[in-house]
Amino acid sequence: QVQLVESGGGLVQAGGSLRLACAASGRTFSTYDLGWFRQTPGKEREFVAAISRSGGVTYYGDSVKARFTISRENAKNMLYLQMNSLKPEDTGVYYCAARRGATAPYDNWGQGTQVTVSS
């Protein structure tokens, strides 16, 4: 198990930027694939981005491609999400998550951080 704690959320105007961070506990951080998800009231949780254990492979949801960048620092047990050109529809609670492999379910979740983009 790995414990995950998100930070960096807040209120930003459309067109602005935010950088989310996810701090992880434990010595096995580098053995997990990681991802970011978001959720707004009344909607299902949406995939935002994912990154492989080494950081060499990344994936993005269609709605955030070319605007968001996922990265990780295994030496610091940290995961990041750089969000640029933010839109009001990016508003939601953002969660980081971890899984043991590319085909395993995400079974470690943080508590979430709120991102609000005003128009």
XYZ file of C-alpha atoms in Angstrom:
119
model
C 0.000 0.000 0.000
C 1.033 3.555 -0.650
C -0.496 6.609 0.990
C -1.183 9.541 -1.329
C -1.774 13.207 -0.442
C -2.635 15.804 -3.099
C -1.949 19.535 -2.905
C -1.839 22.576 -5.135
C -5.486 23.023 -5.986
C -7.186 26.402 -5.888
C -9.087 29.055 -7.793
C -7.694 30.290 -11.102
C -9.030 32.291 -14.028
C -9.564 30.697 -17.405
C -6.316 30.638 -19.351
C -4.255 30.363 -16.199
C -2.091 27.586 -14.841
C -1.849 25.395 -11.761
C 0.547 22.696 -10.684
C -0.820 19.846 -8.624
C 1.426 17.678 -6.501
C 0.890 14.272 -4.953
C 3.148 13.140 -2.127
C 3.454 9.431 -1.473
C 4.614 7.489 1.522
C 6.534 4.225 1.463
C 9.695 2.893 -0.102
C 7.963 1.204 -3.040
C 6.786 4.330 -4.854
C 8.808 3.558 -7.961
C 7.052 0.214 -8.379
C 3.667 1.867 -8.992
C 2.117 3.200 -12.158
C 0.426 6.497 -11.296
C -2.473 8.516 -12.571
C -4.566 11.638 -12.147
C -8.353 11.603 -12.263
C -10.982 14.263 -11.719
C -14.606 14.349 -10.723
C -17.365 16.938 -10.758
C -20.750 16.592 -9.065
C -23.152 14.454 -11.037
C -20.461 13.068 -13.314
C -18.382 9.933 -13.282
C -14.741 10.097 -12.359
C -12.745 11.036 -15.469
C -9.286 9.880 -16.457
C -6.869 12.800 -16.850
C -3.364 11.394 -17.215
C -1.154 8.439 -16.343
C 2.552 7.742 -16.113
C 4.601 4.566 -16.034
C 6.893 3.528 -13.193
C 9.999 5.014 -14.770
C 8.198 8.063 -16.105
C 9.094 7.159 -19.647
C 5.540 6.551 -20.855
C 2.632 8.920 -20.391
C -1.033 8.926 -21.394
C -3.596 11.720 -21.460
C -7.314 12.065 -21.718
C -8.470 13.686 -24.937
C -9.806 16.748 -23.162
C -6.431 17.664 -21.630
C -3.938 16.677 -24.324
C -1.450 19.417 -25.180
C -2.489 21.403 -22.092
C -1.569 19.158 -19.141
C 1.713 17.419 -18.365
C 2.156 14.568 -15.911
C 5.555 13.894 -14.354
C 7.093 12.126 -11.380
C 10.212 12.241 -9.216
C 10.768 8.774 -7.812
C 13.657 9.941 -5.609
C 11.244 12.301 -3.831
C 8.133 10.088 -3.954
C 6.318 12.835 -5.849
C 3.827 12.977 -8.705
C 2.905 16.201 -10.497
C 0.321 17.533 -12.898
C 1.134 20.785 -14.670
C -2.088 22.297 -15.977
C -1.915 25.114 -18.521
C -4.550 26.987 -20.535
C -7.150 26.031 -17.979
C -10.820 26.096 -18.933
C -13.935 26.282 -16.750
C -14.702 22.682 -17.703
C -11.471 21.623 -15.976
C -13.131 22.442 -12.662
C -13.394 19.484 -10.323
C -11.777 17.498 -7.549
C -8.499 16.042 -8.721
C -7.265 12.734 -7.342
C -3.960 10.971 -7.689
C -3.984 7.190 -7.777
C -1.544 4.299 -7.884
C -1.617 0.766 -9.204
C 0.820 -2.122 -9.288
C 0.834 -2.617 -13.025
C -0.461 -1.319 -16.326
C -3.420 -3.710 -16.305
C -4.112 -3.640 -12.576
C -6.888 -1.526 -11.092
C -6.059 1.724 -9.357
C -6.469 0.710 -5.726
C -4.634 3.484 -3.887
C -6.263 6.915 -3.914
C -5.617 10.282 -2.357
C -8.273 12.437 -0.734
C -8.455 14.886 -3.649
C -7.767 18.573 -4.172
C -10.291 21.077 -5.530
C -9.547 22.977 -8.731
C -11.903 25.761 -9.729
C -11.510 27.638 -13.003
C -13.533 30.813 -13.334
C -14.631 32.217 -16.682
